[in-house]
Amino acid sequence: LGIVFRLFSTVSAATTAGVLATYIVFYRVCLFSINTPLTSLNVRILDADQVRMGQGLLGMVRNIGPALGVTVSSVLFERRQAYHQLMAYSAYNLDSPAHRATWDDVAMTLRAAGIEETYVAPMTLSALRQQMNTEALAAGFRDTFYTIGFCFLVAMIPILFVSRRYARRQ
């Protein structure tokens, strides 16, 4: 799952829906590949009279964990998206040659499309702002999944200790 979330952290505004669908399929395969061994480990580690309680607690964790994870992830995503938007807005400088060239290209395209001159400047600004927002959205998405991937890698440490403890027990 850490690798899948690392793949999600490479998403940009140009990433296709097919690539995202493939990442989602990998995510579900990995998720179910983890759930079955964890359930099996839970049943094997516990004494016979504790299995029902252990399965109940595992089910509760499986329901609370994703709900909490989605909430934390969405808050993290919103903060990172806002950060990237503010950074893009503050970095935008019409006096910069690169930004001026982009402005002129968009304005020329609008003029060529027959847009009235009074509307060219506001529409150019709107188009550039929309592009900055799209890039901020993708950057927030990448940052969020990079962080989640890191958290999954850190979470593997306790699982390794539990599996070692089980191996020593046998």
mmCIF file of N, CA and C in Angstrom, residues 37-97:
data_model
loop_
_atom_site.group_PDB
_atom_site.id
_atom_site.type_symbol
_atom_site.label_atom_id
_atom_site.label_comp_id
_atom_site.label_asym_id
_atom_site.label_seq_id
_atom_site.Cartn_x
_atom_site.Cartn_y
_atom_site.Cartn_z
ATOM 1 N N PRO A 37 -4.388 -11.711 5.536
ATOM 2 C CA PRO A 37 -3.348 -12.167 6.472
ATOM 3 C C PRO A 37 -3.490 -11.571 7.873
ATOM 4 N N LEU A 38 -3.939 -10.308 7.965
ATOM 5 C CA LEU A 38 -4.119 -9.719 9.293
ATOM 6 C C LEU A 38 -5.208 -10.445 10.071
ATOM 7 N N THR A 39 -6.280 -10.808 9.392
ATOM 8 C CA THR A 39 -7.345 -11.562 10.050
ATOM 9 C C THR A 39 -6.827 -12.921 10.493
ATOM 10 N N SER A 40 -6.085 -13.586 9.625
ATOM 11 C CA SER A 40 -5.520 -14.889 9.954
ATOM 12 C C SER A 40 -4.550 -14.783 11.134
ATOM 13 N N LEU A 41 -3.716 -13.760 11.124
ATOM 14 C CA LEU A 41 -2.767 -13.547 12.215
ATOM 15 C C LEU A 41 -3.503 -13.295 13.526
ATOM 16 N N ASN A 42 -4.573 -12.524 13.458
ATOM 17 C CA ASN A 42 -5.374 -12.222 14.638
ATOM 18 C C ASN A 42 -5.971 -13.505 15.228
ATOM 19 N N VAL A 43 -6.472 -14.372 14.383
ATOM 20 C CA VAL A 43 -7.084 -15.619 14.850
ATOM 21 C C VAL A 43 -6.027 -16.551 15.436
ATOM 22 N N ARG A 44 -4.867 -16.598 14.827
ATOM 23 C CA ARG A 44 -3.825 -17.514 15.286
ATOM 24 C C ARG A 44 -3.164 -17.059 16.584
ATOM 25 N N ILE A 45 -3.006 -15.767 16.752
ATOM 26 C CA ILE A 45 -2.310 -15.253 17.937
ATOM 27 C C ILE A 45 -3.165 -15.423 19.194
ATOM 28 N N LEU A 46 -4.460 -15.229 19.061
ATOM 29 C CA LEU A 46 -5.338 -15.234 20.228
ATOM 30 C C LEU A 46 -5.684 -16.645 20.670
ATOM 31 N N ASP A 47 -5.924 -16.779 21.949
ATOM 32 C CA ASP A 47 -6.422 -18.049 22.475
ATOM 33 C C ASP A 47 -7.843 -18.250 21.981
ATOM 34 N N ALA A 48 -8.307 -19.473 22.009
ATOM 35 C CA ALA A 48 -9.627 -19.812 21.452
ATOM 36 C C ALA A 48 -10.755 -18.999 22.084
ATOM 37 N N ASP A 49 -10.674 -18.735 23.381
ATOM 38 C CA ASP A 49 -11.753 -17.993 24.035
ATOM 39 C C ASP A 49 -11.680 -16.480 23.770
ATOM 40 N N GLN A 50 -10.613 -16.001 23.128
ATOM 41 C CA GLN A 50 -10.466 -14.577 22.832
ATOM 42 C C GLN A 50 -10.688 -14.234 21.359
ATOM 43 N N VAL A 51 -10.866 -15.238 20.524
ATOM 44 C CA VAL A 51 -10.964 -15.007 19.076
ATOM 45 C C VAL A 51 -12.165 -14.132 18.730
ATOM 46 N N ARG A 52 -13.314 -14.405 19.313
ATOM 47 C CA ARG A 52 -14.502 -13.593 18.980
ATOM 48 C C ARG A 52 -14.296 -12.137 19.355
ATOM 49 N N MET A 53 -13.741 -11.895 20.535
ATOM 50 C CA MET A 53 -13.474 -10.519 20.960
ATOM 51 C C MET A 53 -12.446 -9.876 20.027
ATOM 52 N N GLY A 54 -11.416 -10.621 19.680
ATOM 53 C CA GLY A 54 -10.375 -10.105 18.786
ATOM 54 C C GLY A 54 -10.925 -9.760 17.412
ATOM 55 N N GLN A 55 -11.785 -10.622 16.879
ATOM 56 C CA GLN A 55 -12.399 -10.357 15.571
ATOM 57 C C GLN A 55 -13.315 -9.130 15.641
ATOM 58 N N GLY A 56 -14.017 -8.986 16.743
ATOM 59 C CA GLY A 56 -14.879 -7.815 16.917
ATOM 60 C C GLY A 56 -14.073 -6.530 16.970
ATOM 61 N N LEU A 57 -12.978 -6.566 17.722
ATOM 62 C CA LEU A 57 -12.110 -5.387 17.808
ATOM 63 C C LEU A 57 -11.459 -5.084 16.463
ATOM 64 N N LEU A 58 -11.047 -6.116 15.757
ATOM 65 C CA LEU A 58 -10.453 -5.918 14.434
ATOM 66 C C LEU A 58 -11.473 -5.300 13.479
ATOM 67 N N GLY A 59 -12.706 -5.788 13.532
ATOM 68 C CA GLY A 59 -13.766 -5.201 12.696
ATOM 69 C C GLY A 59 -14.020 -3.744 13.043
ATOM 70 N N MET A 60 -14.004 -3.432 14.340
ATOM 71 C CA MET A 60 -14.216 -2.049 14.764
ATOM 72 C C MET A 60 -13.079 -1.157 14.249
ATOM 73 N N VAL A 61 -11.853 -1.649 14.365
ATOM 74 C CA VAL A 61 -10.704 -0.879 13.885
ATOM 75 C C VAL A 61 -10.793 -0.688 12.370
ATOM 76 N N ARG A 62 -11.234 -1.717 11.666
ATOM 77 C CA ARG A 62 -11.370 -1.606 10.204
ATOM 78 C C ARG A 62 -12.449 -0.617 9.794
ATOM 79 N N ASN A 63 -13.407 -0.370 10.646
ATOM 80 C CA ASN A 63 -14.435 0.620 10.325
ATOM 81 C C ASN A 63 -14.040 2.026 10.774
ATOM 82 N N ILE A 64 -13.436 2.129 11.948
ATOM 83 C CA ILE A 64 -13.037 3.445 12.460
ATOM 84 C C ILE A 64 -11.823 3.971 11.698
ATOM 85 N N GLY A 65 -10.873 3.104 11.417
ATOM 86 C CA GLY A 65 -9.639 3.522 10.743
ATOM 87 C C GLY A 65 -9.875 4.235 9.426
ATOM 88 N N PRO A 66 -10.638 3.644 8.505
ATOM 89 C CA PRO A 66 -10.874 4.338 7.241
ATOM 90 C C PRO A 66 -11.637 5.651 7.411
ATOM 91 N N ALA A 67 -12.594 5.682 8.317
ATOM 92 C CA ALA A 67 -13.341 6.926 8.526
ATOM 93 C C ALA A 67 -12.417 8.025 9.041
ATOM 94 N N LEU A 68 -11.593 7.678 9.996
ATOM 95 C CA LEU A 68 -10.632 8.642 10.524
ATOM 96 C C LEU A 68 -9.598 9.008 9.455
ATOM 97 N N GLY A 69 -9.151 8.013 8.710
ATOM 98 C CA GLY A 69 -8.162 8.255 7.662
ATOM 99 C C GLY A 69 -8.667 9.195 6.581
ATOM 100 N N VAL A 70 -9.912 8.999 6.157
ATOM 101 C CA VAL A 70 -10.495 9.879 5.143
ATOM 102 C C VAL A 70 -10.621 11.299 5.685
ATOM 103 N N THR A 71 -11.021 11.429 6.928
ATOM 104 C CA THR A 71 -11.167 12.752 7.528
ATOM 105 C C THR A 71 -9.827 13.468 7.618
ATOM 106 N N VAL A 72 -8.831 12.789 8.139
ATOM 107 C CA VAL A 72 -7.504 13.393 8.268
ATOM 108 C C VAL A 72 -6.920 13.699 6.892
ATOM 109 N N SER A 73 -7.094 12.774 5.955
ATOM 110 C CA SER A 73 -6.577 12.989 4.602
ATOM 111 C C SER A 73 -7.238 14.179 3.923
ATOM 112 N N SER A 74 -8.543 14.327 4.099
ATOM 113 C CA SER A 74 -9.225 15.450 3.449
ATOM 114 C C SER A 74 -8.798 16.782 4.047
ATOM 115 N N VAL A 75 -8.565 16.818 5.353
ATOM 116 C CA VAL A 75 -8.080 18.047 5.980
ATOM 117 C C VAL A 75 -6.669 18.360 5.481
ATOM 118 N N LEU A 76 -5.820 17.345 5.444
ATOM 119 C CA LEU A 76 -4.467 17.529 4.937
ATOM 120 C C LEU A 76 -4.492 17.991 3.481
ATOM 121 N N PHE A 77 -5.344 17.373 2.683
ATOM 122 C CA PHE A 77 -5.463 17.746 1.270
ATOM 123 C C PHE A 77 -5.892 19.202 1.119
ATOM 124 N N GLU A 78 -6.902 19.620 1.850
ATOM 125 C CA GLU A 78 -7.390 21.002 1.752
ATOM 126 C C GLU A 78 -6.300 21.995 2.146
ATOM 127 N N ARG A 79 -5.559 21.681 3.188
ATOM 128 C CA ARG A 79 -4.484 22.586 3.621
ATOM 129 C C ARG A 79 -3.373 22.667 2.583
ATOM 130 N N ARG A 80 -2.984 21.522 2.035
ATOM 131 C CA ARG A 80 -1.916 21.518 1.035
ATOM 132 C C ARG A 80 -2.374 22.202 -0.255
ATOM 133 N N GLN A 81 -3.612 22.002 -0.652
ATOM 134 C CA GLN A 81 -4.128 22.669 -1.845
ATOM 135 C C GLN A 81 -4.141 24.186 -1.638
ATOM 136 N N ALA A 82 -4.622 24.629 -0.493
ATOM 137 C CA ALA A 82 -4.641 26.066 -0.198
ATOM 138 C C ALA A 82 -3.224 26.630 -0.177
ATOM 139 N N TYR A 83 -2.299 25.896 0.393
ATOM 140 C CA TYR A 83 -0.905 26.338 0.422
ATOM 141 C C TYR A 83 -0.373 26.527 -0.999
ATOM 142 N N HIS A 84 -0.597 25.532 -1.846
ATOM 143 C CA HIS A 84 -0.095 25.615 -3.224
ATOM 144 C C HIS A 84 -0.797 26.725 -4.011
ATOM 145 N N GLN A 85 -2.076 26.948 -3.755
ATOM 146 C CA GLN A 85 -2.772 28.060 -4.403
ATOM 147 C C GLN A 85 -2.154 29.385 -3.992
ATOM 148 N N LEU A 86 -1.955 29.582 -2.712
ATOM 149 C CA LEU A 86 -1.368 30.834 -2.227
ATOM 150 C C LEU A 86 0.040 31.035 -2.770
ATOM 151 N N MET A 87 0.810 29.959 -2.831
ATOM 152 C CA MET A 87 2.161 30.066 -3.371
ATOM 153 C C MET A 87 2.126 30.438 -4.853
ATOM 154 N N ALA A 88 1.197 29.845 -5.605
ATOM 155 C CA ALA A 88 1.085 30.160 -7.040
ATOM 156 C C ALA A 88 0.641 31.604 -7.237
ATOM 157 N N TYR A 89 -0.322 32.040 -6.450
ATOM 158 C CA TYR A 89 -0.806 33.419 -6.578
ATOM 159 C C TYR A 89 0.281 34.420 -6.204
ATOM 160 N N SER A 90 1.031 34.113 -5.151
ATOM 161 C CA SER A 90 2.064 35.060 -4.738
ATOM 162 C C SER A 90 3.257 35.039 -5.692
ATOM 163 N N ALA A 91 3.506 33.915 -6.352
ATOM 164 C CA ALA A 91 4.634 33.826 -7.289
ATOM 165 C C ALA A 91 4.302 34.444 -8.647
ATOM 166 N N TYR A 92 3.022 34.603 -8.932
ATOM 167 C CA TYR A 92 2.635 35.150 -10.228
ATOM 168 C C TYR A 92 3.021 36.623 -10.307
ATOM 169 N N ASN A 93 3.757 36.960 -11.340
ATOM 170 C CA ASN A 93 4.221 38.324 -11.532
ATOM 171 C C ASN A 93 4.136 38.634 -13.021
ATOM 172 N N LEU A 94 3.251 39.517 -13.401
ATOM 173 C CA LEU A 94 3.045 39.833 -14.810
ATOM 174 C C LEU A 94 4.268 40.501 -15.424
ATOM 175 N N ASP A 95 5.142 41.058 -14.592
ATOM 176 C CA ASP A 95 6.363 41.683 -15.108
ATOM 177 C C ASP A 95 7.425 40.653 -15.479
ATOM 178 N N SER A 96 7.252 39.422 -15.010
ATOM 179 C CA SER A 96 8.186 38.350 -15.348
ATOM 180 C C SER A 96 8.040 38.004 -16.838
ATOM 181 N N PRO A 97 9.143 37.825 -17.557
ATOM 182 C CA PRO A 97 9.050 37.507 -18.990
ATOM 183 C C PRO A 97 8.272 36.214 -19.271
#
